Coordinates of C-alpha atoms and ligand atoms in Angstrom, one line a residue:
M9 CA 50.5 -1.0 42.3
T10 CA 54.0 -1.9 41.4
D11 CA 56.3 -4.9 41.0
R12 CA 59.1 -3.1 42.7
R13 CA 59.8 -4.3 46.2
P14 CA 59.6 -1.5 48.7
N15 CA 62.3 -0.5 51.1
I16 CA 61.2 -0.6 54.7
A17 CA 62.2 2.0 57.3
M18 CA 60.7 1.4 60.7
I19 CA 61.4 4.1 63.2
L20 CA 60.4 2.9 66.7
T21 CA 60.6 5.0 69.8
D22 CA 60.4 3.9 73.4
D23 CA 57.4 5.0 75.4
H24 CA 56.2 7.7 73.0
A25 CA 52.5 8.1 73.8
A26 CA 50.2 9.0 70.8
H27 CA 48.7 11.9 72.7
S28 CA 52.1 13.7 72.4
V29 CA 52.0 13.4 68.6
G30 CA 50.5 16.3 66.7
A31 CA 48.7 14.0 64.3
Y32 CA 46.9 12.4 67.2
G33 CA 45.7 15.8 68.5
S34 CA 48.4 16.5 71.0
V35 CA 47.7 19.6 73.1
V36 CA 51.1 19.6 74.7
N37 CA 53.6 19.7 71.7
E38 CA 54.0 19.7 68.0
T39 CA 55.7 17.0 65.9
P40 CA 55.6 18.2 62.2
H41 CA 57.9 15.5 60.8
L42 CA 56.0 12.7 62.4
D43 CA 52.7 14.2 61.3
A44 CA 54.0 14.5 57.7
I45 CA 54.3 10.7 57.4
G46 CA 50.6 10.3 58.3
A47 CA 49.6 13.1 55.9
R48 CA 51.5 11.4 53.1
G49 CA 50.1 8.0 53.9
V50 CA 48.0 6.6 56.8
R51 CA 47.4 7.5 60.4
F52 CA 46.2 4.4 62.4
G53 CA 43.6 5.5 64.9
N54 CA 43.4 2.2 66.9
C55 CA 46.8 0.5 67.1
F56 CA 47.4 -1.3 70.3
A57 CA 50.3 -3.1 72.1
T58 CA 49.4 -6.7 73.1
N59 CA 51.7 -6.4 76.2
A60 CA 52.6 -2.8 77.0
L61 CA 56.2 -3.3 77.9
C62 CA 59.4 -2.7 76.0
A63 CA 61.0 -6.1 75.4
P64 CA 57.7 -8.0 74.9
S65 CA 56.4 -5.4 72.4
R66 CA 59.7 -5.5 70.4
A67 CA 59.6 -9.3 70.4
S68 CA 56.0 -9.3 69.1
I69 CA 56.9 -6.7 66.4
L70 CA 59.8 -8.8 65.2
T71 CA 58.3 -12.3 65.3
G72 CA 54.6 -11.5 64.6
T73 CA 53.6 -13.5 67.7
Y74 CA 52.2 -13.0 71.1
S75 CA 54.4 -13.0 74.2
H76 CA 53.4 -16.6 75.3
V77 CA 54.5 -17.8 71.8
N78 CA 57.8 -15.9 71.4
G79 CA 58.7 -16.4 75.1
V80 CA 59.4 -12.7 75.9
R81 CA 56.7 -12.2 78.5
T82 CA 58.6 -9.7 80.7
L83 CA 61.7 -7.5 80.8
S84 CA 63.7 -10.4 82.3
T85 CA 62.9 -13.0 79.6
P86 CA 65.5 -12.5 76.9
I87 CA 64.6 -13.4 73.3
D88 CA 65.6 -16.6 71.6
A89 CA 66.9 -14.6 68.6
S90 CA 66.9 -17.6 66.3
Q91 CA 63.2 -17.3 65.9
P92 CA 61.9 -16.3 62.5
T93 CA 61.2 -12.6 62.2
F94 CA 60.0 -10.5 59.4
V95 CA 63.5 -9.2 59.1
S96 CA 65.1 -12.6 58.8
Q97 CA 62.5 -13.5 56.2
L98 CA 63.2 -10.3 54.2
R99 CA 66.9 -11.0 54.3
A100 CA 66.3 -14.5 53.0
A101 CA 64.3 -12.9 50.2
G102 CA 67.3 -10.7 49.2
Y103 CA 66.8 -7.6 51.4
R104 CA 69.8 -5.8 53.0
T105 CA 68.9 -5.6 56.7
A106 CA 70.1 -3.5 59.6
I107 CA 69.1 -2.5 63.1
V108 CA 70.5 0.6 64.9
G109 CA 69.6 1.7 68.4
K110 CA 67.7 0.1 71.3
W111 CA 67.3 -3.6 71.2
H112 CA 66.7 -4.5 74.9
L113 CA 65.9 -8.1 74.2
G114 CA 69.0 -9.6 75.9
E115 CA 72.7 -9.8 75.2
G116 CA 75.1 -12.5 74.4
P117 CA 75.0 -15.6 72.1
G118 CA 71.4 -16.5 71.3
H119 CA 70.1 -13.1 72.4
D120 CA 72.1 -10.6 70.2
P121 CA 70.3 -9.6 67.0
E122 CA 70.1 -12.3 64.3
G123 CA 68.8 -11.9 60.8
F124 CA 70.6 -8.6 60.2
D125 CA 73.5 -7.9 57.9
S126 CA 74.4 -5.1 60.3
W127 CA 73.5 -4.6 63.9
D128 CA 74.6 -1.9 66.2
V129 CA 72.6 -1.7 69.4
L130 CA 72.5 0.1 72.8
I131 CA 73.4 -1.9 75.9
D132 CA 70.3 -2.9 77.8
Q133 CA 68.2 0.2 78.3
G134 CA 70.9 2.4 76.7
E135 CA 72.2 5.8 77.7
Y136 CA 71.1 9.2 76.5
H137 CA 74.6 10.7 76.6
D138 CA 77.7 9.1 75.1
P139 CA 75.9 5.8 74.7
R140 CA 77.6 2.5 74.5
F141 CA 76.9 0.3 71.5
L142 CA 77.4 -3.4 70.9
S143 CA 77.9 -4.7 67.4
A144 CA 79.5 -7.8 65.8
D145 CA 82.8 -5.9 66.4
G146 CA 82.3 -5.6 70.1
L147 CA 81.6 -2.8 72.5
R148 CA 82.3 0.9 72.1
T149 CA 81.2 4.3 73.2
E150 CA 79.9 6.9 70.8
P151 CA 80.1 10.5 71.9
G152 CA 77.0 12.5 71.6
Y153 CA 73.3 12.5 72.2
A154 CA 71.6 9.1 71.7
T155 CA 68.8 10.2 69.4
E156 CA 71.3 12.0 67.1
V157 CA 73.9 9.3 67.2
I158 CA 71.4 6.6 66.4
T159 CA 70.2 8.7 63.4
D160 CA 73.8 9.3 62.2
L161 CA 74.6 5.6 62.3
A162 CA 71.4 4.6 60.5
L163 CA 72.0 7.1 57.7
R164 CA 75.6 6.0 57.5
W165 CA 74.4 2.5 56.9
L166 CA 72.0 3.7 54.2
D167 CA 74.8 5.7 52.6
S168 CA 76.9 2.5 52.5
L169 CA 74.5 0.6 50.3
D170 CA 75.2 0.0 46.6
G171 CA 73.0 -1.4 44.0
D172 CA 69.2 -1.8 43.7
D173 CA 68.3 -4.5 46.1
P174 CA 65.7 -3.3 48.6
W175 CA 66.7 -2.7 52.2
C176 CA 65.0 -2.9 55.6
L177 CA 66.2 -0.6 58.4
L178 CA 65.1 -0.7 62.0
L179 CA 65.9 2.7 63.6
W180 CA 65.0 2.1 67.2
H181 CA 65.4 5.0 69.6
K182 CA 65.9 5.0 73.3
A183 CA 63.9 8.3 73.6
P184 CA 61.7 9.3 75.2
H185 CA 62.2 6.6 77.8
R186 CA 62.9 7.4 81.5
P187 CA 65.0 9.2 82.8
W188 CA 63.9 11.7 80.0
E189 CA 67.3 13.5 79.4
P190 CA 66.9 16.1 76.6
A191 CA 69.5 17.2 74.1
P192 CA 71.2 20.4 75.3
A193 CA 69.6 22.3 72.5
Y194 CA 66.1 21.5 73.8
Q195 CA 66.7 22.1 77.5
G196 CA 64.1 24.7 78.4
K197 CA 62.0 24.4 75.2
Y198 CA 58.9 23.5 77.2
S199 CA 59.3 25.8 80.1
A200 CA 55.8 27.4 79.6
P201 CA 53.1 25.8 81.7
I202 CA 52.0 22.5 80.2
P203 CA 48.3 21.7 80.5
V204 CA 47.5 19.1 83.1
P205 CA 45.3 16.2 81.8
E206 CA 41.7 16.1 82.9
T207 CA 42.2 12.9 84.8
F208 CA 45.3 14.0 86.7
T209 CA 43.5 13.9 90.0
D210 CA 41.7 10.6 89.3
D211 CA 40.8 9.3 92.8
Y212 CA 40.6 5.6 91.6
A213 CA 37.2 5.4 93.4
T214 CA 35.8 2.5 91.4
R215 CA 39.0 0.9 90.3
S216 CA 40.4 -2.4 91.5
E217 CA 42.9 -2.6 94.4
S218 CA 45.4 -4.0 91.9
T219 CA 45.4 -0.7 90.0
R220 CA 45.6 1.4 93.2
R221 CA 48.6 -0.6 94.4
S222 CA 50.7 0.3 91.4
T223 CA 53.4 2.9 92.2
M224 CA 53.8 5.1 89.2
R225 CA 52.2 8.3 90.4
V226 CA 53.7 11.6 89.4
A227 CA 52.9 13.0 92.8
D228 CA 54.6 10.2 94.8
D229 CA 56.9 8.0 92.7
L230 CA 59.1 10.2 90.5
N231 CA 62.6 10.3 92.0
A232 CA 65.5 12.9 92.2
T233 CA 67.0 11.4 89.0
D234 CA 63.8 11.9 87.1
L235 CA 63.1 15.4 88.5
K236 CA 66.8 16.7 88.2
Q237 CA 66.0 19.6 90.5
P238 CA 65.0 19.8 94.1
V239 CA 61.4 20.2 94.8
P240 CA 60.8 23.9 95.8
P241 CA 60.0 24.3 99.5
G242 CA 56.6 25.5 100.8
L243 CA 54.3 23.9 98.2
S244 CA 51.0 22.3 99.0
A245 CA 50.6 18.7 98.1
D246 CA 48.6 19.7 95.0
E247 CA 51.1 22.3 94.0
E248 CA 54.0 19.8 94.4
A249 CA 52.2 17.2 92.2
R250 CA 51.7 19.8 89.5
W251 CA 55.3 21.0 89.8
K252 CA 56.5 17.4 89.3
Y253 CA 54.2 17.0 86.3
Q254 CA 55.6 20.1 84.7
R255 CA 59.2 19.0 85.3
Y256 CA 58.5 15.5 84.0
M257 CA 56.7 16.7 80.9
E258 CA 59.3 19.4 80.1
D259 CA 61.9 16.7 79.8
Y260 CA 59.7 14.1 78.1
L261 CA 58.6 16.5 75.4
A262 CA 62.1 17.8 74.8
C263 CA 63.2 14.2 74.2
V264 CA 60.3 13.9 71.7
A265 CA 61.5 17.1 69.9
S266 CA 64.8 15.4 69.1
V267 CA 62.9 12.3 67.8
D268 CA 60.9 14.6 65.5
D269 CA 64.2 16.0 64.2
S270 CA 65.5 12.5 63.6
V271 CA 62.4 11.6 61.6
G272 CA 62.9 14.8 59.6
R273 CA 66.5 13.7 58.8
V274 CA 65.4 10.3 57.6
T275 CA 62.6 11.8 55.5
A276 CA 65.1 14.2 54.0
W277 CA 67.6 11.4 53.2
L278 CA 64.8 9.4 51.4
E279 CA 63.8 12.5 49.4
E280 CA 67.3 13.5 48.5
H281 CA 68.0 10.0 47.3
G282 CA 64.8 9.7 45.4
Q283 CA 63.6 6.8 47.6
Y284 CA 60.7 8.3 49.6
D285 CA 58.1 6.9 47.2
D286 CA 59.5 3.5 47.2
T287 CA 59.9 3.1 50.9
V288 CA 57.4 2.0 53.5
L289 CA 58.2 4.6 56.2
M290 CA 56.7 3.7 59.5
Y291 CA 56.7 5.7 62.8
T292 CA 55.6 3.9 65.9
S293 CA 56.4 3.3 69.6
D294 CA 56.8 0.1 71.6
Q295 CA 53.7 1.1 73.6
G296 CA 52.0 4.2 74.9
F297 CA 52.7 6.1 78.2
F298 CA 50.8 7.9 80.9
L299 CA 51.5 11.6 80.6
G300 CA 50.0 12.5 84.0
D301 CA 46.8 10.7 82.9
H302 CA 45.1 9.2 86.0
G303 CA 48.0 10.8 87.9
W304 CA 50.5 8.4 86.4
Y305 CA 53.7 8.1 84.4
D306 CA 54.9 4.7 82.9
K307 CA 52.6 2.1 81.1
R308 CA 52.0 -1.6 81.8
L309 CA 48.3 -1.2 82.7
M310 CA 45.7 -1.8 80.0
Y311 CA 44.2 1.7 80.0
E312 CA 44.1 3.7 76.7
E313 CA 47.1 5.9 77.2
S314 CA 49.4 3.0 77.8
L315 CA 47.8 0.5 75.4
R316 CA 47.6 2.7 72.4
M317 CA 50.6 3.0 70.0
P318 CA 51.1 5.8 67.5
L319 CA 51.4 4.3 64.0
L320 CA 52.0 6.5 61.0
L321 CA 52.9 4.9 57.7
S322 CA 53.6 6.2 54.2
Y323 CA 54.4 4.4 50.9
P324 CA 53.3 6.7 48.1
R325 CA 53.9 4.1 45.4
A326 CA 50.9 2.0 46.6
V327 CA 49.2 3.6 49.6
G328 CA 47.0 6.7 49.0
A329 CA 47.8 9.8 51.0
G330 CA 45.7 11.3 53.8
Q331 CA 44.1 8.0 55.0
V332 CA 42.9 7.3 58.5
H333 CA 42.7 3.6 59.4
D334 CA 40.3 3.2 62.4
G335 CA 40.1 -0.6 62.6
I336 CA 41.8 -2.4 65.5
V337 CA 45.4 -3.5 64.7
T338 CA 48.2 -4.6 67.0
N339 CA 51.9 -4.8 67.2
V340 CA 51.6 -8.6 66.4
D341 CA 50.1 -7.6 63.0
F342 CA 53.2 -5.7 61.8
A343 CA 55.3 -8.7 60.7
R344 CA 52.7 -10.2 58.4
S345 CA 51.7 -6.9 57.0
L346 CA 55.2 -5.8 56.2
L347 CA 56.0 -9.1 54.6
T348 CA 52.9 -8.8 52.4
A349 CA 54.1 -5.3 51.4
A350 CA 57.4 -6.9 50.3
G351 CA 55.7 -9.8 48.5
V352 CA 57.1 -12.4 50.9
E353 CA 55.0 -15.2 52.4
P354 CA 54.9 -14.9 56.2
H355 CA 56.2 -17.7 58.3
D356 CA 53.5 -20.2 59.3
R357 CA 53.9 -19.4 63.0
M358 CA 53.2 -15.7 62.6
Q359 CA 50.0 -14.6 64.2
G360 CA 47.9 -11.5 63.9
R361 CA 46.1 -10.0 60.9
D362 CA 47.6 -8.8 57.7
F363 CA 46.4 -5.2 57.4
W364 CA 48.3 -4.4 54.2
P365 CA 45.3 -4.9 51.9
D366 CA 43.3 -2.4 54.0
L367 CA 45.8 0.2 52.9
T368 CA 46.3 -0.6 49.2
G369 CA 42.8 -1.7 48.2
T370 CA 40.8 0.5 45.9
D371 CA 37.7 -0.3 48.0
Q372 CA 36.9 -1.8 51.4
G373 CA 36.2 -5.2 50.0
T374 CA 39.8 -6.1 49.0
N375 CA 41.0 -7.6 52.3
S376 CA 39.8 -11.1 52.6
V377 CA 40.6 -11.1 56.3
P378 CA 37.8 -9.3 58.1
P379 CA 38.6 -6.5 60.6
A380 CA 39.3 -7.6 64.1
D381 CA 36.4 -7.5 66.5
G382 CA 38.7 -6.9 69.4
M383 CA 42.2 -7.3 70.7
Y384 CA 43.6 -9.6 73.4
Y385 CA 46.0 -8.1 75.9
R386 CA 48.2 -9.7 78.5
Y387 CA 50.7 -8.1 80.8
W388 CA 52.7 -10.9 82.3
E389 CA 55.0 -9.3 84.8
H390 CA 53.6 -9.7 88.3
D391 CA 55.0 -7.0 90.4
D392 CA 58.4 -5.8 89.0
G393 CA 59.5 -4.7 92.4
N394 CA 59.4 -1.1 91.3
H395 CA 56.0 -0.1 89.8
H396 CA 54.1 -3.0 91.4
A397 CA 51.7 -3.4 88.5
A398 CA 49.8 -6.6 88.8
A399 CA 49.6 -9.1 86.0
H400 CA 46.4 -9.1 84.1
Y401 CA 44.7 -9.9 80.8
G402 CA 41.9 -8.3 79.0
Y403 CA 39.9 -7.7 75.8
R404 CA 39.2 -4.5 74.1
T405 CA 36.5 -4.0 71.4
D406 CA 35.6 -0.7 69.7
R407 CA 33.2 -0.1 72.6
Y408 CA 34.3 -1.9 75.7
K409 CA 37.3 -3.0 77.7
L410 CA 37.3 -5.9 80.1
I411 CA 40.3 -6.5 82.4
Y412 CA 41.0 -9.4 84.7
F413 CA 43.6 -9.1 87.5
Y414 CA 44.2 -12.7 88.6
N415 CA 46.3 -11.6 91.6
D416 CA 47.5 -14.9 93.0
G417 CA 50.7 -14.7 90.9
L418 CA 50.8 -18.4 90.3
G419 CA 54.1 -19.2 88.6
L420 CA 54.6 -15.6 87.5
P421 CA 57.9 -13.7 87.5
G422 CA 58.1 -11.4 90.4
A423 CA 55.3 -13.1 92.3
S424 CA 55.5 -12.7 96.0
S425 CA 53.9 -14.9 98.6
V426 CA 51.2 -12.3 99.2
T427 CA 48.0 -12.9 97.3
Y428 CA 44.9 -10.8 96.7
P429 CA 41.5 -11.8 95.5
P430 CA 41.0 -11.7 91.7
E431 CA 39.4 -8.5 90.4
W432 CA 37.5 -7.4 87.3
E433 CA 37.3 -4.0 85.6
L434 CA 35.0 -3.1 82.8
Y435 CA 34.9 0.3 80.9
D436 CA 32.3 1.5 78.5
L437 CA 34.6 3.5 76.2
V438 CA 31.7 5.4 74.5
A439 CA 29.9 6.5 77.7
D440 CA 33.2 6.9 79.6
P441 CA 36.2 7.5 77.2
Q442 CA 38.4 8.5 80.1
E443 CA 37.9 5.2 81.8
L444 CA 37.0 6.7 85.1
T445 CA 34.1 4.4 86.0
N446 CA 34.5 0.7 86.4
V447 CA 31.2 -0.9 85.6
A448 CA 32.2 -4.5 86.1
D449 CA 29.7 -4.9 88.9
D450 CA 27.0 -2.6 87.6
P451 CA 23.8 -4.6 87.0
A452 CA 23.2 -2.6 83.8
Y453 CA 26.3 -4.2 82.4
T454 CA 25.8 -7.8 83.5
A455 CA 24.9 -9.2 80.1
I456 CA 27.6 -7.2 78.4
R457 CA 30.2 -8.4 80.8
R458 CA 29.1 -12.0 80.3
D459 CA 29.4 -11.6 76.5
L460 CA 32.8 -10.0 76.8
E461 CA 34.1 -12.7 79.0
V462 CA 33.1 -15.2 76.3
Q463 CA 34.7 -13.1 73.6
M464 CA 37.9 -12.7 75.7
W465 CA 38.1 -16.4 76.4
K466 CA 37.7 -17.2 72.7
A467 CA 40.3 -14.7 71.7
Q468 CA 42.7 -16.0 74.2
A469 CA 42.2 -19.6 72.9
A470 CA 42.5 -18.4 69.3
V471 CA 46.0 -17.1 69.9
G472 CA 47.0 -20.2 71.9
D473 CA 47.0 -18.8 75.4
E474 CA 45.2 -20.2 78.4
P475 CA 43.2 -18.7 81.2
H476 CA 45.0 -18.3 84.5
P477 CA 44.2 -21.3 86.7
G478 CA 42.2 -19.2 89.1
Q479 CA 39.8 -17.7 86.5
P480 CA 36.2 -18.9 86.6
L481 CA 35.3 -19.8 83.1
P482 CA 32.4 -17.8 81.6
Q483 CA 28.9 -19.4 82.1
Ligands
SGN530 C1 63.2 1.1 83.8 C2 62.5 2.3 84.4 C3 61.0 1.9 84.7 C4 60.4 1.4 83.4 C5 61.2 0.2 83.0 C6 60.7 -0.5 81.7 N1 63.0 2.7 85.6 O1 63.3 0.1 84.8 O2 60.3 3.1 85.1 O3 59.1 1.0 83.6 O4 62.5 0.6 82.7 O5 60.7 0.3 80.6 S1 64.4 3.6 85.6 O6 64.4 4.4 86.8 O7 65.5 2.7 85.5 O8 64.4 4.5 84.4 S2 60.7 -0.5 79.2 O9 60.6 0.6 78.2 O10 62.0 -1.2 79.1 O11 59.6 -1.4 79.2
CA531 CA1 59.0 1.0 76.2

């Protein structure tokens, strides 16, 4: 251990699924610079987003609170940026702080970044080419490719720092978000056939109607902007779906290739300046993404590919190399954990569990906070008018996942007057890791489901959220 306060460099991407990271066993690409962070520190095997959507996840990461506490439930609920964040707390403790890249938490007074010495952020979703940036000095356009420009600006800020006070940098990329526009150098890098996931032809046979109604199918819902080329004539339906998958993945993975380069540049900067060992270097994404899994792209739904976040972290000064952390952690836990790393007391309202002692302890007994039994999830948007994903909440343990689609949309953003009956899904992640068989109404799982309903209800209450008015309380 050391008395020295670590620097913190959090590289966050947008929609980067763990199964397109080498360290997570990707079969579709390689990410050597990302993997190196995990090899030099920790790979988290079970990190989850508590609301798998961009703005809500970012708000949870910053404030260490759930969506119903920080108010950012959906993409159309801008943040109250005066809330305490781990960054504002670090700054108050003497850290130099900056954010560069995608913010997507609203614009204008009260919503622009607060708690940063320097902020330089993309407008709204941001652009891949010649992106516009907003800073305290106003709006400007930066020529170039977003992933490279954001990295340049971040390293320029690091270069500008003098003295020994620690720093905290949020380097938040747009990539690999839709519409998946690669850097010119990586056009064509993935033109060889990309393996189609086993669940690509999921027929949704036992799933809820809520799930089936969502429109994010590779076969049906990718548009001309996404595909960038006309669909070749004469293909069968199955061939066309696979052609679209290939087109989608070529661009998505090429965007990831630039992200890997960016991570390599940050790593090199830290090494060249002798700061790698004294920096908590984190790589993560705001949530996961469907890469043709279950026939989909996008996220929102509580299935594994969307729920799971890659999380790789190194800090050689205090965290042993080559660790795998398999306990359940969430994006809400980041704020507390990073503050502990910096020796700063977290703000009272911060929720989640401090996982820092899990990483630095010499044995398993050093964290006085027991591992989480499960994680509570809530996706609040009720039909965004595009992907039509229904609001739901759920609970995931190491073995099971229970999901409740309440479906009447009471008081929810985007709710239409059309209502559907509430629906449950339950997956046994050991017997059915691909989540293909909903066993919510299988008599063999009656007792398990009842127990999970109670656990979910308790977890919901523990974080200060309430059941939807339509939900029957567990017996
Ligand atoms: C855009 C995308 C959607 C995506 C949302 C949310 N459509 O609206 O596909 O789900 O962003 O993404 S696009 O055609 O405009 O690209 S998030 O990362 O901000 O949550
Ligand atoms: Ca996102």
